[in-house]
Every structure is written in structure tokens, then in C-alpha cells.
JSON list of C-alpha atoms and ligand atoms in Angstrom, two decimals:
[
{"chain": "A", "resi": 18, "resn": "MET", "atom": "CA", "xyz": [-18.19, -16.54, 1.05]},
{"chain": "A", "resi": 19, "resn": "GLN", "atom": "CA", "xyz": [-17.08, -18.65, -1.91]},
{"chain": "A", "resi": 20, "resn": "LEU", "atom": "CA", "xyz": [-13.28, -18.81, -2.42]},
{"chain": "A", "resi": 21, "resn": "HIS", "atom": "CA", "xyz": [-12.14, -17.67, -5.85]},
{"chain": "A", "resi": 22, "resn": "PRO", "atom": "CA", "xyz": [-11.03, -20.74, -7.87]},
{"chain": "A", "resi": 23, "resn": "ASP", "atom": "CA", "xyz": [-7.60, -19.17, -8.60]},
{"chain": "A", "resi": 24, "resn": "VAL", "atom": "CA", "xyz": [-6.89, -18.59, -4.91]},
{"chain": "A", "resi": 25, "resn": "GLU", "atom": "CA", "xyz": [-5.07, -21.31, -2.96]},
{"chain": "A", "resi": 26, "resn": "LYS", "atom": "CA", "xyz": [-6.06, -20.02, 0.45]},
{"chain": "A", "resi": 27, "resn": "VAL", "atom": "CA", "xyz": [-7.18, -16.92, 2.31]},
{"chain": "A", "resi": 28, "resn": "LEU", "atom": "CA", "xyz": [-4.28, -15.32, 4.17]},
{"chain": "A", "resi": 29, "resn": "ILE", "atom": "CA", "xyz": [-6.11, -12.35, 5.70]},
{"chain": "A", "resi": 30, "resn": "SER", "atom": "CA", "xyz": [-9.90, -12.30, 5.98]},
{"chain": "A", "resi": 31, "resn": "GLU", "atom": "CA", "xyz": [-12.20, -9.38, 5.26]},
{"chain": "A", "resi": 32, "resn": "GLU", "atom": "CA", "xyz": [-13.05, -9.09, 8.96]},
{"chain": "A", "resi": 33, "resn": "ASP", "atom": "CA", "xyz": [-9.37, -9.07, 9.98]},
{"chain": "A", "resi": 34, "resn": "ILE", "atom": "CA", "xyz": [-8.64, -6.31, 7.46]},
{"chain": "A", "resi": 35, "resn": "PHE", "atom": "CA", "xyz": [-11.54, -4.25, 8.78]},
{"chain": "A", "resi": 36, "resn": "ASN", "atom": "CA", "xyz": [-10.34, -4.57, 12.39]},
{"chain": "A", "resi": 37, "resn": "LYS", "atom": "CA", "xyz": [-6.78, -3.77, 11.37]},
{"chain": "A", "resi": 38, "resn": "CYS", "atom": "CA", "xyz": [-7.90, -0.60, 9.58]},
{"chain": "A", "resi": 39, "resn": "LYS", "atom": "CA", "xyz": [-9.74, 0.46, 12.72]},
{"chain": "A", "resi": 40, "resn": "GLU", "atom": "CA", "xyz": [-6.64, -0.10, 14.86]},
{"chain": "A", "resi": 41, "resn": "LEU", "atom": "CA", "xyz": [-4.32, 1.71, 12.42]},
{"chain": "A", "resi": 42, "resn": "GLY", "atom": "CA", "xyz": [-6.81, 4.56, 12.01]},
{"chain": "A", "resi": 43, "resn": "LYS", "atom": "CA", "xyz": [-6.83, 5.08, 15.77]},
{"chain": "A", "resi": 44, "resn": "ARG", "atom": "CA", "xyz": [-3.04, 5.20, 15.91]},
{"chain": "A", "resi": 45, "resn": "ILE", "atom": "CA", "xyz": [-2.87, 7.72, 13.07]},
{"chain": "A", "resi": 46, "resn": "SER", "atom": "CA", "xyz": [-5.56, 9.89, 14.68]},
{"chain": "A", "resi": 47, "resn": "THR", "atom": "CA", "xyz": [-3.52, 10.07, 17.88]},
{"chain": "A", "resi": 48, "resn": "ASP", "atom": "CA", "xyz": [-0.17, 10.60, 16.15]},
{"chain": "A", "resi": 49, "resn": "TYR", "atom": "CA", "xyz": [-1.47, 13.40, 13.91]},
{"chain": "A", "resi": 50, "resn": "GLU", "atom": "CA", "xyz": [-3.71, 15.10, 16.47]},
{"chain": "A", "resi": 51, "resn": "GLY", "atom": "CA", "xyz": [-3.77, 18.85, 15.74]},
{"chain": "A", "resi": 52, "resn": "LYS", "atom": "CA", "xyz": [-2.20, 18.35, 12.30]},
{"chain": "A", "resi": 53, "resn": "THR", "atom": "CA", "xyz": [-3.75, 17.89, 8.86]},
{"chain": "A", "resi": 54, "resn": "PRO", "atom": "CA", "xyz": [-1.83, 15.12, 7.14]},
{"chain": "A", "resi": 55, "resn": "ILE", "atom": "CA", "xyz": [-2.21, 14.37, 3.45]},
{"chain": "A", "resi": 56, "resn": "LEU", "atom": "CA", "xyz": [-2.74, 10.70, 2.81]},
{"chain": "A", "resi": 57, "resn": "ILE", "atom": "CA", "xyz": [-1.22, 9.92, -0.56]},
{"chain": "A", "resi": 58, "resn": "GLY", "atom": "CA", "xyz": [-2.49, 6.64, -1.94]},
{"chain": "A", "resi": 59, "resn": "LEU", "atom": "CA", "xyz": [-0.40, 4.80, -4.48]},
{"chain": "A", "resi": 60, "resn": "LEU", "atom": "CA", "xyz": [-2.68, 3.82, -7.32]},
{"chain": "A", "resi": 61, "resn": "LYS", "atom": "CA", "xyz": [-4.25, 1.51, -7.93]},
{"chain": "A", "resi": 62, "resn": "GLY", "atom": "CA", "xyz": [-3.61, -1.04, -5.22]},
{"chain": "A", "resi": 63, "resn": "ALA", "atom": "CA", "xyz": [-4.00, 1.25, -2.21]},
{"chain": "A", "resi": 64, "resn": "VAL", "atom": "CA", "xyz": [-7.57, 2.33, -3.05]},
{"chain": "A", "resi": 65, "resn": "PRO", "atom": "CA", "xyz": [-9.58, -0.21, -0.99]},
{"chain": "A", "resi": 66, "resn": "PHE", "atom": "CA", "xyz": [-7.17, 0.05, 1.96]},
{"chain": "A", "resi": 67, "resn": "MET", "atom": "CA", "xyz": [-7.19, 3.84, 1.93]},
{"chain": "A", "resi": 68, "resn": "ALA", "atom": "CA", "xyz": [-10.99, 3.92, 1.68]},
{"chain": "A", "resi": 69, "resn": "GLU", "atom": "CA", "xyz": [-11.38, 1.65, 4.71]},
{"chain": "A", "resi": 70, "resn": "LEU", "atom": "CA", "xyz": [-8.56, 3.26, 6.71]},
{"chain": "A", "resi": 71, "resn": "MET", "atom": "CA", "xyz": [-9.69, 6.88, 6.35]},
{"chain": "A", "resi": 72, "resn": "LYS", "atom": "CA", "xyz": [-13.11, 6.09, 7.81]},
{"chain": "A", "resi": 73, "resn": "HIS", "atom": "CA", "xyz": [-11.33, 5.41, 11.09]},
{"chain": "A", "resi": 74, "resn": "ILE", "atom": "CA", "xyz": [-9.20, 8.57, 11.12]},
{"chain": "A", "resi": 75, "resn": "THR", "atom": "CA", "xyz": [-10.70, 11.29, 13.32]},
{"chain": "A", "resi": 76, "resn": "CYS", "atom": "CA", "xyz": [-8.16, 14.13, 12.95]},
{"chain": "A", "resi": 77, "resn": "SER", "atom": "CA", "xyz": [-8.50, 16.49, 9.98]},
{"chain": "A", "resi": 78, "resn": "MET", "atom": "CA", "xyz": [-6.85, 15.13, 6.86]},
{"chain": "A", "resi": 79, "resn": "GLU", "atom": "CA", "xyz": [-6.73, 15.36, 3.08]},
{"chain": "A", "resi": 80, "resn": "ILE", "atom": "CA", "xyz": [-6.22, 12.77, 0.39]},
{"chain": "A", "resi": 81, "resn": "ASP", "atom": "CA", "xyz": [-4.46, 12.62, -2.95]},
{"chain": "A", "resi": 82, "resn": "PHE", "atom": "CA", "xyz": [-3.25, 9.91, -5.29]},
{"chain": "A", "resi": 83, "resn": "LEU", "atom": "CA", "xyz": [-0.01, 9.12, -7.04]},
{"chain": "A", "resi": 84, "resn": "ASP", "atom": "CA", "xyz": [0.38, 6.61, -9.83]},
{"chain": "A", "resi": 85, "resn": "VAL", "atom": "CA", "xyz": [3.82, 5.13, -10.32]},
{"chain": "A", "resi": 86, "resn": "SER", "atom": "CA", "xyz": [4.68, 2.03, -12.26]},
{"chain": "A", "resi": 87, "resn": "SER", "atom": "CA", "xyz": [7.33, -0.56, -11.56]},
{"chain": "A", "resi": 88, "resn": "TYR", "atom": "CA", "xyz": [5.78, -3.99, -11.83]},
{"chain": "A", "resi": 89, "resn": "VAL", "atom": "CA", "xyz": [5.06, -6.30, -14.75]},
{"chain": "A", "resi": 90, "resn": "GLY", "atom": "CA", "xyz": [3.72, -9.71, -13.73]},
{"chain": "A", "resi": 91, "resn": "THR", "atom": "CA", "xyz": [5.02, -10.94, -10.37]},
{"chain": "A", "resi": 92, "resn": "ARG", "atom": "CA", "xyz": [8.50, -9.38, -10.36]},
{"chain": "A", "resi": 93, "resn": "SER", "atom": "CA", "xyz": [9.77, -5.86, -9.76]},
{"chain": "A", "resi": 94, "resn": "THR", "atom": "CA", "xyz": [11.53, -4.24, -12.69]},
{"chain": "A", "resi": 95, "resn": "GLY", "atom": "CA", "xyz": [13.25, -1.77, -10.37]},
{"chain": "A", "resi": 96, "resn": "LYS", "atom": "CA", "xyz": [12.30, 1.17, -12.55]},
{"chain": "A", "resi": 97, "resn": "VAL", "atom": "CA", "xyz": [9.78, 3.66, -11.29]},
{"chain": "A", "resi": 98, "resn": "ASN", "atom": "CA", "xyz": [8.11, 6.41, -13.24]},
{"chain": "A", "resi": 99, "resn": "ILE", "atom": "CA", "xyz": [5.36, 8.82, -12.23]},
{"chain": "A", "resi": 100, "resn": "ARG", "atom": "CA", "xyz": [2.36, 8.21, -14.47]},
{"chain": "A", "resi": 101, "resn": "ARG", "atom": "CA", "xyz": [0.01, 10.55, -12.61]},
{"chain": "A", "resi": 102, "resn": "ASP", "atom": "CA", "xyz": [1.26, 13.09, -10.11]},
{"chain": "A", "resi": 103, "resn": "ILE", "atom": "CA", "xyz": [-0.62, 14.44, -7.08]},
{"chain": "A", "resi": 104, "resn": "VAL", "atom": "CA", "xyz": [-2.37, 17.79, -7.43]},
{"chain": "A", "resi": 105, "resn": "THR", "atom": "CA", "xyz": [-1.82, 19.08, -3.86]},
{"chain": "A", "resi": 106, "resn": "ASP", "atom": "CA", "xyz": [1.01, 21.44, -2.91]},
{"chain": "A", "resi": 107, "resn": "VAL", "atom": "CA", "xyz": [2.95, 19.41, -0.34]},
{"chain": "A", "resi": 108, "resn": "LYS", "atom": "CA", "xyz": [5.48, 22.04, 0.77]},
{"chain": "A", "resi": 109, "resn": "ASN", "atom": "CA", "xyz": [5.65, 22.05, 4.60]},
{"chain": "A", "resi": 110, "resn": "ARG", "atom": "CA", "xyz": [2.92, 19.42, 4.81]},
{"chain": "A", "resi": 111, "resn": "ASP", "atom": "CA", "xyz": [2.80, 16.13, 6.70]},
{"chain": "A", "resi": 112, "resn": "ILE", "atom": "CA", "xyz": [2.67, 13.31, 4.19]},
{"chain": "A", "resi": 113, "resn": "LEU", "atom": "CA", "xyz": [1.52, 9.77, 4.82]},
{"chain": "A", "resi": 114, "resn": "PHE", "atom": "CA", "xyz": [2.05, 7.44, 1.87]},
{"chain": "A", "resi": 115, "resn": "VAL", "atom": "CA", "xyz": [-0.52, 4.67, 1.74]},
{"chain": "A", "resi": 116, "resn": "GLU", "atom": "CA", "xyz": [0.61, 1.43, 0.12]},
{"chain": "A", "resi": 117, "resn": "ASP", "atom": "CA", "xyz": [-1.12, -1.90, -0.38]},
{"chain": "A", "resi": 118, "resn": "ILE", "atom": "CA", "xyz": [2.08, -3.92, -0.12]},
{"chain": "A", "resi": 119, "resn": "ILE", "atom": "CA", "xyz": [5.83, -3.34, 0.10]},
{"chain": "A", "resi": 120, "resn": "ASP", "atom": "CA", "xyz": [8.19, -5.91, -1.34]},
{"chain": "A", "resi": 121, "resn": "THR", "atom": "CA", "xyz": [11.62, -4.72, -2.54]},
{"chain": "A", "resi": 122, "resn": "GLY", "atom": "CA", "xyz": [10.83, -1.19, -1.36]},
{"chain": "A", "resi": 123, "resn": "LEU", "atom": "CA", "xyz": [12.14, 0.23, -4.64]},
{"chain": "A", "resi": 124, "resn": "THR", "atom": "CA", "xyz": [8.89, 1.95, -5.53]},
{"chain": "A", "resi": 125, "resn": "LEU", "atom": "CA", "xyz": [8.64, 3.87, -2.26]},
{"chain": "A", "resi": 126, "resn": "SER", "atom": "CA", "xyz": [12.36, 4.54, -2.08]},
{"chain": "A", "resi": 127, "resn": "GLU", "atom": "CA", "xyz": [12.19, 6.38, -5.41]},
{"chain": "A", "resi": 128, "resn": "VAL", "atom": "CA", "xyz": [8.93, 8.13, -4.53]},
{"chain": "A", "resi": 129, "resn": "MET", "atom": "CA", "xyz": [10.35, 9.36, -1.21]},
{"chain": "A", "resi": 130, "resn": "LYS", "atom": "CA", "xyz": [13.49, 10.66, -2.91]},
{"chain": "A", "resi": 131, "resn": "GLU", "atom": "CA", "xyz": [11.28, 12.72, -5.21]},
{"chain": "A", "resi": 132, "resn": "PHE", "atom": "CA", "xyz": [9.16, 14.05, -2.33]},
{"chain": "A", "resi": 133, "resn": "ARG", "atom": "CA", "xyz": [12.21, 15.10, -0.29]},
{"chain": "A", "resi": 134, "resn": "ASN", "atom": "CA", "xyz": [12.90, 17.56, -3.12]},
{"chain": "A", "resi": 135, "resn": "ARG", "atom": "CA", "xyz": [9.40, 18.98, -2.65]},
{"chain": "A", "resi": 136, "resn": "HIS", "atom": "CA", "xyz": [10.28, 20.08, 0.90]},
{"chain": "A", "resi": 137, "resn": "VAL", "atom": "CA", "xyz": [7.57, 18.30, 2.83]},
{"chain": "A", "resi": 138, "resn": "ARG", "atom": "CA", "xyz": [7.51, 18.73, 6.61]},
{"chain": "A", "resi": 139, "resn": "SER", "atom": "CA", "xyz": [7.30, 15.04, 7.40]},
{"chain": "A", "resi": 140, "resn": "MET", "atom": "CA", "xyz": [6.95, 11.83, 5.48]},
{"chain": "A", "resi": 141, "resn": "GLU", "atom": "CA", "xyz": [5.77, 8.46, 6.80]},
{"chain": "A", "resi": 142, "resn": "VAL", "atom": "CA", "xyz": [4.53, 5.26, 5.22]},
{"chain": "A", "resi": 143, "resn": "ILE", "atom": "CA", "xyz": [1.61, 3.01, 6.02]},
{"chain": "A", "resi": 144, "resn": "THR", "atom": "CA", "xyz": [1.24, -0.33, 4.29]},
{"chain": "A", "resi": 145, "resn": "LEU", "atom": "CA", "xyz": [-1.46, -2.91, 4.70]},
{"chain": "A", "resi": 146, "resn": "VAL", "atom": "CA", "xyz": [0.97, -5.72, 3.98]},
{"chain": "A", "resi": 147, "resn": "ASP", "atom": "CA", "xyz": [4.76, -5.91, 4.23]},
{"chain": "A", "resi": 148, "resn": "LYS", "atom": "CA", "xyz": [7.04, -8.59, 2.80]},
{"chain": "A", "resi": 149, "resn": "PRO", "atom": "CA", "xyz": [10.27, -7.69, 4.68]},
{"chain": "A", "resi": 150, "resn": "GLU", "atom": "CA", "xyz": [12.20, -10.65, 3.19]},
{"chain": "A", "resi": 151, "resn": "GLY", "atom": "CA", "xyz": [11.92, -9.06, -0.22]},
{"chain": "A", "resi": 152, "resn": "ARG", "atom": "CA", "xyz": [13.54, -5.75, 0.78]},
{"chain": "A", "resi": 153, "resn": "THR", "atom": "CA", "xyz": [16.50, -4.62, -1.35]},
{"chain": "A", "resi": 154, "resn": "VAL", "atom": "CA", "xyz": [16.69, -1.02, -0.07]},
{"chain": "A", "resi": 155, "resn": "ASP", "atom": "CA", "xyz": [17.39, 0.15, 3.48]},
{"chain": "A", "resi": 156, "resn": "ASP", "atom": "CA", "xyz": [15.58, 3.49, 3.46]},
{"chain": "A", "resi": 157, "resn": "VAL", "atom": "CA", "xyz": [12.01, 2.17, 3.45]},
{"chain": "A", "resi": 158, "resn": "ASN", "atom": "CA", "xyz": [10.82, 1.44, 6.98]},
{"chain": "A", "resi": 159, "resn": "PRO", "atom": "CA", "xyz": [7.06, 1.89, 7.23]},
{"chain": "A", "resi": 160, "resn": "LYS", "atom": "CA", "xyz": [5.89, 3.38, 10.53]},
{"chain": "A", "resi": 161, "resn": "TYR", "atom": "CA", "xyz": [2.54, 1.62, 10.25]},
{"chain": "A", "resi": 162, "resn": "ILE", "atom": "CA", "xyz": [2.28, -1.99, 9.07]},
{"chain": "A", "resi": 163, "resn": "GLY", "atom": "CA", "xyz": [-0.91, -4.01, 8.93]},
{"chain": "A", "resi": 164, "resn": "TYR", "atom": "CA", "xyz": [0.60, -7.44, 8.44]},
{"chain": "A", "resi": 165, "resn": "ASN", "atom": "CA", "xyz": [4.01, -8.97, 7.85]},
{"chain": "A", "resi": 166, "resn": "ILE", "atom": "CA", "xyz": [3.73, -11.88, 5.45]},
{"chain": "A", "resi": 167, "resn": "PRO", "atom": "CA", "xyz": [6.20, -14.36, 3.92]},
{"chain": "A", "resi": 168, "resn": "ASN", "atom": "CA", "xyz": [7.54, -13.87, 0.42]},
{"chain": "A", "resi": 169, "resn": "LYS", "atom": "CA", "xyz": [4.51, -15.26, -1.45]},
{"chain": "A", "resi": 170, "resn": "PHE", "atom": "CA", "xyz": [2.56, -13.58, -4.21]},
{"chain": "A", "resi": 171, "resn": "VAL", "atom": "CA", "xyz": [-0.79, -12.45, -2.85]},
{"chain": "A", "resi": 172, "resn": "VAL", "atom": "CA", "xyz": [-3.88, -10.90, -4.41]},
{"chain": "A", "resi": 173, "resn": "GLY", "atom": "CA", "xyz": [-7.10, -9.24, -3.30]},
{"chain": "A", "resi": 174, "resn": "PHE", "atom": "CA", "xyz": [-8.19, -6.11, -1.42]},
{"chain": "A", "resi": 175, "resn": "GLY", "atom": "CA", "xyz": [-6.51, -3.95, -4.07]},
{"chain": "A", "resi": 176, "resn": "LEU", "atom": "CA", "xyz": [-3.62, -6.29, -4.82]},
{"chain": "A", "resi": 177, "resn": "ASP", "atom": "CA", "xyz": [-3.53, -7.54, -8.37]},
{"chain": "A", "resi": 178, "resn": "TYR", "atom": "CA", "xyz": [-1.95, -10.05, -10.66]},
{"chain": "A", "resi": 179, "resn": "ASN", "atom": "CA", "xyz": [-1.92, -8.44, -14.13]},
{"chain": "A", "resi": 180, "resn": "GLU", "atom": "CA", "xyz": [-4.76, -6.11, -13.04]},
{"chain": "A", "resi": 181, "resn": "MET", "atom": "CA", "xyz": [-7.02, -8.96, -11.91]},
{"chain": "A", "resi": 182, "resn": "TYR", "atom": "CA", "xyz": [-8.34, -9.93, -8.45]},
{"chain": "A", "resi": 183, "resn": "ARG", "atom": "CA", "xyz": [-8.24, -6.39, -6.95]},
{"chain": "A", "resi": 184, "resn": "ASN", "atom": "CA", "xyz": [-11.93, -6.77, -6.13]},
{"chain": "A", "resi": 185, "resn": "LEU", "atom": "CA", "xyz": [-11.58, -9.76, -3.79]},
{"chain": "A", "resi": 186, "resn": "PRO", "atom": "CA", "xyz": [-12.64, -8.69, -0.27]},
{"chain": "A", "resi": 187, "resn": "TYR", "atom": "CA", "xyz": [-9.84, -10.73, 1.36]},
{"chain": "A", "resi": 188, "resn": "ILE", "atom": "CA", "xyz": [-6.11, -11.20, 0.73]},
{"chain": "A", "resi": 189, "resn": "GLY", "atom": "CA", "xyz": [-5.28, -14.63, -0.59]},
{"chain": "A", "resi": 190, "resn": "ILE", "atom": "CA", "xyz": [-2.37, -16.61, -1.98]},
{"chain": "A", "resi": 191, "resn": "LEU", "atom": "CA", "xyz": [-2.65, -17.03, -5.73]},
{"chain": "A", "resi": 192, "resn": "LYS", "atom": "CA", "xyz": [-2.37, -20.57, -7.07]},
{"chain": "A", "resi": 193, "resn": "LYS", "atom": "CA", "xyz": [1.01, -21.11, -8.74]},
{"chain": "A", "resi": 194, "resn": "SER", "atom": "CA", "xyz": [-0.75, -22.67, -11.72]},
{"chain": "A", "resi": 195, "resn": "VAL", "atom": "CA", "xyz": [-2.27, -19.26, -12.50]},
{"chain": "A", "resi": 196, "resn": "TYR", "atom": "CA", "xyz": [1.05, -17.52, -13.16]},
{"chain": "A", "resi": 197, "resn": "GLU", "atom": "CA", "xyz": [3.09, -20.49, -14.31]},
{"chain": "A", "resi": 198, "resn": "LYS", "atom": "CA", "xyz": [0.89, -21.33, -17.29]},
{"chain": "B", "resi": 400, "resn": "LIG", "atom": "P1", "xyz": [8.19, -2.87, -4.39]},
{"chain": "B", "resi": 400, "resn": "LIG", "atom": "O1", "xyz": [8.69, -1.71, -5.17]},
{"chain": "B", "resi": 400, "resn": "LIG", "atom": "O2", "xyz": [8.93, -4.13, -4.75]},
{"chain": "B", "resi": 400, "resn": "LIG", "atom": "O3", "xyz": [8.16, -2.65, -2.91]},
{"chain": "B", "resi": 400, "resn": "LIG", "atom": "O4", "xyz": [6.75, -3.17, -4.90]},
{"chain": "B", "resi": 400, "resn": "LIG", "atom": "C1", "xyz": [5.61, -2.59, -4.42]},
{"chain": "B", "resi": 400, "resn": "LIG", "atom": "C2", "xyz": [4.47, -2.83, -5.40]},
{"chain": "B", "resi": 400, "resn": "LIG", "atom": "O5", "xyz": [4.61, -4.09, -6.03]},
{"chain": "B", "resi": 400, "resn": "LIG", "atom": "C3", "xyz": [3.14, -2.88, -4.70]},
{"chain": "B", "resi": 400, "resn": "LIG", "atom": "O6", "xyz": [2.54, -1.63, -4.65]},
{"chain": "B", "resi": 400, "resn": "LIG", "atom": "C4", "xyz": [2.37, -3.85, -5.58]},
{"chain": "B", "resi": 400, "resn": "LIG", "atom": "O7", "xyz": [1.76, -3.16, -6.64]},
{"chain": "B", "resi": 400, "resn": "LIG", "atom": "C5", "xyz": [3.40, -4.78, -6.14]},
{"chain": "B", "resi": 400, "resn": "LIG", "atom": "N1", "xyz": [3.50, -6.05, -5.41]},
{"chain": "B", "resi": 400, "resn": "LIG", "atom": "C6", "xyz": [4.52, -6.51, -4.64]},
{"chain": "B", "resi": 400, "resn": "LIG", "atom": "N2", "xyz": [4.26, -7.72, -4.12]},
{"chain": "B", "resi": 400, "resn": "LIG", "atom": "C7", "xyz": [3.02, -8.05, -4.55]},
{"chain": "B", "resi": 400, "resn": "LIG", "atom": "C8", "xyz": [2.15, -9.18, -4.34]},
{"chain": "B", "resi": 400, "resn": "LIG", "atom": "O8", "xyz": [2.45, -10.16, -3.63]},
{"chain": "B", "resi": 400, "resn": "LIG", "atom": "N3", "xyz": [0.94, -9.13, -4.96]},
{"chain": "B", "resi": 400, "resn": "LIG", "atom": "C9", "xyz": [0.55, -8.09, -5.74]},
{"chain": "B", "resi": 400, "resn": "LIG", "atom": "N4", "xyz": [1.30, -7.01, -5.96]},
{"chain": "B", "resi": 400, "resn": "LIG", "atom": "C10", "xyz": [2.53, -6.99, -5.38]},
{"chain": "B", "resi": 401, "resn": "LIG", "atom": "MG1", "xyz": [0.99, -1.04, -6.02]}
]
């Protein structure tokens, strides 16, 4: 497969992501055996990950989507607002938030605060990619993590830079020249 000209190098290949989704799906199926968790994908980045992951989950489950905004360009603004809420009643339900990537953790920290008020039974987080060096909050500790990566800006498999590159089948490091021009 041809590398996108704006991508410096592939960090995680399509095949690796597929195998990781299989592994995580198995873990979730075991952990939620006999329950019906609601996977809540954070739009838009979590879409490809959630689609691949759920194919490997064998327990009963539901899905919903939440759209919150916090990012402009490559830096977090630290302000989160709900642009599109979920439609499912989450009271007494087991919630699994599905994220593409966690950096500062501010987005999920705010989202989880909001969901505590909705009296869910349990709340966990799965993220395909984690950048633990970027963390500025201490209440976001994902139970399921695909990959830990260094503090570099990455794109692909749902991850964007100004809405572009979400369609790449791999996760790659964006060339600095792309966002410094
Ligand atoms: P946080 O609130 O700083 O944890 O940011 C989480 C959100 O920021 C993710 O859902 C992404 O939309 C975005 N984000 C953080 N790091 C990256 C990156 O390296 N590439 C693309 N998006 C990112
Ligand atoms: Mg996102």
C-alpha cells in the first residue's frame, strides 16, 4: 500500500490494528459476559475503531454515539461541549466509552463527570491509542488500551488533522511540514 505523501511513517499498520481489535474484543466479551454494555463512541474519530472492535465482541451489547468538541488544530483547548448527545437511557447501565486517542484526558474527564450524574451502573474507557505523557488530569485511566505511543501528532484510522486523513487504514505520524506551513 502506497504511503500518503503527508505521512512521515506508519506507526501502527492496518494488520496490527485488526489483531489488536480482536484481542480487545475478546477481553471485553469475557469481562462483560452476562451483561449488555453500551459502547459509546466519541464522534468522529472512534468510528473505524468501534466498527472493527464490535465485530469481535461476542456478548450482547448496544451502541450509541456522543459528539463533543475540544480540539482545534493539534492542541487541546481544554473546553468540552456536547454537540450531539446519545439517545439511549443509560441509568443503571454498563457504559464503555470508545475513544480513538487520549492525550490530555480533558475530553473524557468532562464526559465522565457528566455521565456520573446520569447514574450509570459502571463506566469504563477503551482507547485505541493512548499518549500518557500528555495527561493533565488524574481521573482518566482507560481499562483497555490498544497502544501507548509517544507524544507525537498522529493521523489515520479515524484520527484527523483538521478533519483530514481519517480514512487512512493505518495510524501514521504526520509530517511536521503539514501543520507548520
Ligand atoms: P484529550 O482531551 O486531550 O485527551 O483529547 C482527545 C481528543 O483529541 C481525541 O479524541 C482526538 O480527537 C484528539 N487528539 C489528541 N491527540 C491527537 C493526535 O495525535 N491526532 C489526532 N487527534 C488527536
Ligand atoms: Mg476525538
